[in-house]
CSV table of C-alpha atoms in Angstrom, one decimal:
chain,number,residue,atom,x,y,z
A,384,GLY,CA,92.4,106.9,113.2
A,385,GLN,CA,93.8,108.1,110.3
A,386,ASN,CA,92.1,107.0,106.5
A,387,ILE,CA,92.8,108.5,103.3
A,388,ASP,CA,90.8,107.7,100.5
A,389,GLN,CA,91.1,108.2,96.7
A,390,PRO,CA,90.2,106.3,93.8
A,391,THR,CA,91.8,103.5,92.8
A,392,GLU,CA,91.9,103.7,89.6
A,393,MET,CA,90.5,106.8,86.7
A,394,THR,CA,90.4,106.4,82.7
A,395,ALA,CA,91.3,109.2,80.5
A,396,THR,CA,91.5,110.7,77.1
A,397,GLU,CA,94.6,113.2,76.0
A,398,GLY,CA,93.7,116.7,76.1
A,399,ALA,CA,90.5,116.6,78.4
A,400,ILE,CA,90.6,117.6,81.9
A,401,VAL,CA,90.8,115.2,85.0
A,402,GLN,CA,89.0,115.8,88.8
A,403,ILE,CA,91.6,112.7,91.4
A,404,ASN,CA,88.9,113.2,94.0
A,405,CYS,CA,90.2,112.3,97.8
A,406,THR,CA,88.5,112.1,101.3
A,407,TYR,CA,90.2,112.1,104.4
A,408,GLN,CA,89.7,111.8,108.2
A,409,THR,CA,92.4,112.1,110.5
A,410,SER,CA,93.2,113.9,113.7
A,411,GLY,CA,94.2,116.8,113.0
A,412,PHE,CA,95.1,118.8,110.4
A,413,ASN,CA,98.3,120.1,109.0
A,414,GLY,CA,98.3,120.3,105.2
A,415,LEU,CA,97.1,117.8,102.8
A,416,PHE,CA,100.3,117.0,99.8
A,417,TRP,CA,100.1,115.9,96.5
A,418,TYR,CA,102.1,114.2,94.9
A,419,GLN,CA,103.1,112.4,91.1
A,420,GLN,CA,104.1,109.2,90.9
A,421,HIS,CA,105.4,107.2,87.8
A,422,ALA,CA,105.6,103.8,87.7
A,423,GLY,CA,108.9,102.5,90.0
A,424,GLU,CA,109.7,106.1,90.5
A,425,ALA,CA,110.0,108.8,93.5
A,426,PRO,CA,107.5,110.8,94.4
A,427,THR,CA,107.2,113.7,93.3
A,428,PHE,CA,105.7,117.1,94.5
A,429,LEU,CA,102.6,118.8,93.5
A,430,SER,CA,100.1,120.6,95.4
A,431,TYR,CA,100.3,122.0,98.8
A,432,ASN,CA,96.9,123.3,100.3
A,433,VAL,CA,96.4,123.9,104.1
A,434,LEU,CA,93.7,126.9,103.9
A,435,ASP,CA,90.2,126.3,101.9
A,436,GLY,CA,89.8,126.8,98.1
A,437,LEU,CA,92.5,126.6,94.7
A,438,GLU,CA,95.4,127.0,94.4
A,439,GLU,CA,96.7,126.4,90.5
A,440,LYS,CA,99.9,125.9,89.0
A,441,GLY,CA,100.5,125.5,85.3
A,442,ARG,CA,97.9,122.7,84.3
A,443,PHE,CA,97.7,120.6,87.7
A,444,SER,CA,94.6,122.7,90.3
A,445,SER,CA,94.3,121.9,94.2
A,446,PHE,CA,91.2,122.3,95.3
A,447,LEU,CA,90.6,121.8,99.2
A,448,SER,CA,87.2,122.0,102.1
A,449,ARG,CA,88.4,121.8,105.6
A,450,SER,CA,84.7,121.3,107.0
A,451,LYS,CA,84.2,118.3,104.4
A,452,GLY,CA,87.9,116.4,104.6
A,453,TYR,CA,87.5,116.7,100.8
A,454,SER,CA,90.7,117.9,98.0
A,455,TYR,CA,90.5,117.6,94.9
A,456,LEU,CA,93.5,117.0,91.8
A,457,LEU,CA,92.6,119.4,88.4
A,458,LEU,CA,94.8,118.0,85.5
A,459,LYS,CA,94.1,120.0,82.8
A,460,GLU,CA,94.1,119.8,78.9
A,461,LEU,CA,96.4,115.7,79.9
A,462,GLN,CA,98.8,114.5,77.8
A,463,MET,CA,100.4,111.2,78.1
A,464,LYS,CA,102.6,111.6,79.8
A,465,ASP,CA,101.0,112.2,82.8
A,466,SER,CA,99.3,108.7,82.5
A,467,ALA,CA,101.1,108.1,86.5
A,468,SER,CA,99.9,107.3,90.3
A,469,TYR,CA,98.2,111.1,92.5
A,470,LEU,CA,98.7,109.7,96.0
A,471,CYS,CA,96.9,111.9,97.8
A,472,ALA,CA,98.4,113.2,102.0
A,473,VAL,CA,97.4,114.3,105.1
A,474,ARG,CA,99.9,115.5,107.1
A,475,SER,CA,97.9,116.1,110.8
A,476,LEU,CA,100.0,117.5,112.7
A,477,PRO,CA,102.3,121.0,113.3
A,478,GLY,CA,105.9,121.4,111.9
A,479,ASN,CA,107.6,118.5,109.9
A,480,THR,CA,105.7,115.6,110.9
A,481,PRO,CA,105.0,112.7,109.0
A,482,LEU,CA,102.9,112.2,106.7
A,483,VAL,CA,100.0,109.9,106.0
A,484,PHE,CA,98.8,108.7,102.4
A,485,GLY,CA,96.2,107.7,101.0
A,486,LYS,CA,96.8,104.0,98.2
A,487,GLY,CA,97.0,106.0,95.3
A,488,THR,CA,95.0,106.9,91.9
A,489,ARG,CA,96.3,105.0,89.4
A,490,LEU,CA,95.6,107.0,85.7
A,491,SER,CA,95.8,106.1,82.4
A,492,VAL,CA,94.8,109.1,79.9
A,493,ILE,CA,94.5,107.3,76.5
A,494,ALA,CA,95.0,108.7,72.9
B,1489,GLY,CA,124.4,116.5,94.9
B,1490,ALA,CA,120.6,118.3,93.8
B,1491,GLY,CA,118.7,115.8,95.2
B,1492,VAL,CA,117.0,112.6,97.4
B,1493,SER,CA,119.5,109.9,97.0
B,1494,GLN,CA,119.3,106.4,97.5
B,1495,THR,CA,121.1,103.0,98.3
B,1496,PRO,CA,121.4,100.6,96.5
B,1497,SER,CA,118.3,101.4,94.7
B,1498,ASN,CA,117.2,97.1,94.6
B,1499,LYS,CA,118.7,95.1,97.3
B,1500,VAL,CA,117.9,91.1,96.6
B,1501,THR,CA,118.1,89.0,100.1
B,1502,GLU,CA,117.7,85.5,102.0
B,1503,LYS,CA,115.2,85.0,104.8
B,1504,GLY,CA,117.0,85.7,108.2
B,1505,LYS,CA,119.4,87.6,107.1
B,1506,TYR,CA,121.1,92.0,108.3
B,1507,VAL,CA,120.2,94.5,105.4
B,1508,GLU,CA,121.3,98.1,105.4
B,1509,LEU,CA,119.4,100.8,103.1
B,1510,ARG,CA,121.4,104.1,102.5
B,1511,CYS,CA,119.7,107.9,102.6
B,1512,ASP,CA,121.6,110.9,101.8
B,1513,PRO,CA,119.4,114.4,101.7
B,1514,ILE,CA,119.2,116.7,99.3
B,1515,SER,CA,121.8,119.2,101.6
B,1516,GLY,CA,120.6,121.5,104.3
B,1517,HIS,CA,117.2,119.3,104.8
B,1518,THR,CA,117.4,119.0,108.3
B,1519,ALA,CA,114.9,116.0,109.1
B,1520,LEU,CA,114.1,113.1,107.4
B,1521,TYR,CA,111.5,110.6,107.4
B,1522,TRP,CA,111.7,107.0,105.5
B,1523,TYR,CA,109.1,105.1,104.3
B,1524,ARG,CA,108.0,101.8,103.1
B,1525,GLN,CA,106.2,101.5,99.6
B,1526,SER,CA,104.4,98.3,98.8
B,1527,LEU,CA,103.2,97.3,95.9
B,1528,GLY,CA,99.6,99.5,94.8
B,1529,GLN,CA,100.1,100.8,98.3
B,1530,GLY,CA,100.7,104.6,99.6
B,1531,PRO,CA,103.8,105.6,101.5
B,1532,GLU,CA,103.2,104.2,104.3
B,1533,PHE,CA,105.3,106.2,107.7
B,1534,LEU,CA,108.6,104.0,109.8
B,1535,ILE,CA,111.0,107.3,111.1
B,1536,TYR,CA,111.7,110.9,111.0
B,1537,PHE,CA,115.2,112.6,112.0
B,1538,GLN,CA,115.1,116.2,113.8
B,1539,GLY,CA,119.1,116.2,112.9
B,1540,THR,CA,120.4,113.9,115.4
B,1541,GLY,CA,117.2,112.1,117.3
B,1542,ALA,CA,115.0,109.9,115.6
B,1543,ALA,CA,112.0,112.4,116.7
B,1544,ASP,CA,109.1,109.5,115.8
B,1545,ASP,CA,109.0,106.2,115.4
B,1546,SER,CA,106.2,104.5,116.5
B,1547,GLY,CA,105.5,103.0,112.9
B,1548,LEU,CA,109.0,101.0,112.8
B,1549,PRO,CA,106.7,97.8,112.8
B,1550,ASN,CA,108.4,96.2,115.4
B,1551,ASP,CA,112.2,96.1,117.4
B,1552,ARG,CA,113.8,94.2,114.4
B,1553,PHE,CA,113.9,97.8,111.9
B,1554,PHE,CA,116.2,100.6,113.7
B,1555,ALA,CA,117.6,103.1,111.8
B,1556,VAL,CA,120.3,105.6,112.4
B,1557,ARG,CA,122.0,109.5,111.6
B,1558,PRO,CA,124.5,109.8,113.6
B,1559,GLU,CA,125.4,113.7,112.3
B,1560,GLY,CA,122.4,114.6,110.4
B,1561,SER,CA,123.0,113.7,107.5
B,1562,VAL,CA,123.1,110.7,106.4
B,1563,SER,CA,120.6,107.1,107.4
B,1564,THR,CA,120.8,104.5,107.4
B,1565,LEU,CA,117.5,101.5,108.1
B,1566,LYS,CA,118.6,98.9,109.3
B,1567,ILE,CA,116.9,95.5,109.1
B,1568,GLN,CA,118.0,92.4,110.3
B,1569,ARG,CA,116.7,88.4,110.4
B,1570,THR,CA,114.4,89.6,107.7
B,1571,GLU,CA,111.8,87.8,106.0
B,1572,ARG,CA,109.3,88.2,102.8
B,1573,GLY,CA,107.5,90.5,104.8
B,1574,ASP,CA,109.4,92.5,103.9
B,1575,SER,CA,109.3,92.8,100.5
B,1576,ALA,CA,109.1,96.7,99.2
B,1577,VAL,CA,110.0,99.8,98.6
B,1578,TYR,CA,111.6,101.6,101.2
B,1579,LEU,CA,111.3,105.1,100.9
B,1580,CYS,CA,113.5,107.8,101.9
B,1581,ALA,CA,112.5,111.3,102.0
B,1582,SER,CA,113.7,114.8,103.4
B,1583,THR,CA,113.2,118.4,104.0
B,1584,GLN,CA,114.1,122.1,104.9
B,1585,GLY,CA,111.2,122.7,106.6
B,1586,GLY,CA,109.4,126.3,104.8
B,1587,PRO,CA,106.3,126.4,103.7
B,1588,GLY,CA,103.8,123.2,104.2
B,1589,ASN,CA,107.5,121.4,105.4
B,1590,THR,CA,107.3,120.2,101.1
B,1591,GLN,CA,108.9,116.3,101.8
B,1592,TYR,CA,111.1,115.6,98.9
B,1593,PHE,CA,112.1,111.6,98.0
B,1594,GLY,CA,114.9,109.8,96.2
B,1595,PRO,CA,114.0,107.1,94.5
B,1596,GLY,CA,113.5,104.3,97.0
B,1597,THR,CA,115.2,100.7,97.7
B,1598,ARG,CA,113.9,98.0,96.1
B,1599,LEU,CA,114.3,94.6,98.8
B,1600,THR,CA,113.3,91.4,98.1
B,1601,VAL,CA,113.8,88.8,100.6
B,1602,LEU,CA,113.2,84.9,99.3
């Protein structure tokens, strides 16, 4: 079976740093993705990890440990506009195959 | 167009009716995906196309659901005899390959079955 777990909700303060964790158990592994989704809008691509380690892209970073089935998304210098759901997704098969998504973590940034 | 587009943005129908949802992928993208997202959940895979053919339709919940992509570009998701449980946001995504084969999503069609 395929299972992806992430916290349902998180709250953080403007200007702070927040880490959103994701653990996965899938039949195979061919990459992990993070998407941001504002309410009523399409998911937008944030990051992709296929090898262990940290990928940094501006205020956002994503980490992967394949041996632990674990990833996190790190958001720095939080802004109010970062309030959204963050979706962790795994591609279990190679190629252009579909993604398996977690339920998403709803992040609220407060002043 | 710059991104994936979907029409209509909202569809309200009555139980038992037939609906069609349309997806225009990013020009040149060879793979196209349909997902369904219920409130508070992540997207759930339905079917994907590589070119004109359905490469994997294992996510379709039952035979009331069908999708086509006759010319390898636009795709239509068809739902027969709609049920209240079909109410959800139907998302379309496309990819052209490249690092990670990143999927780019459209804004979705919100389907409400009364």
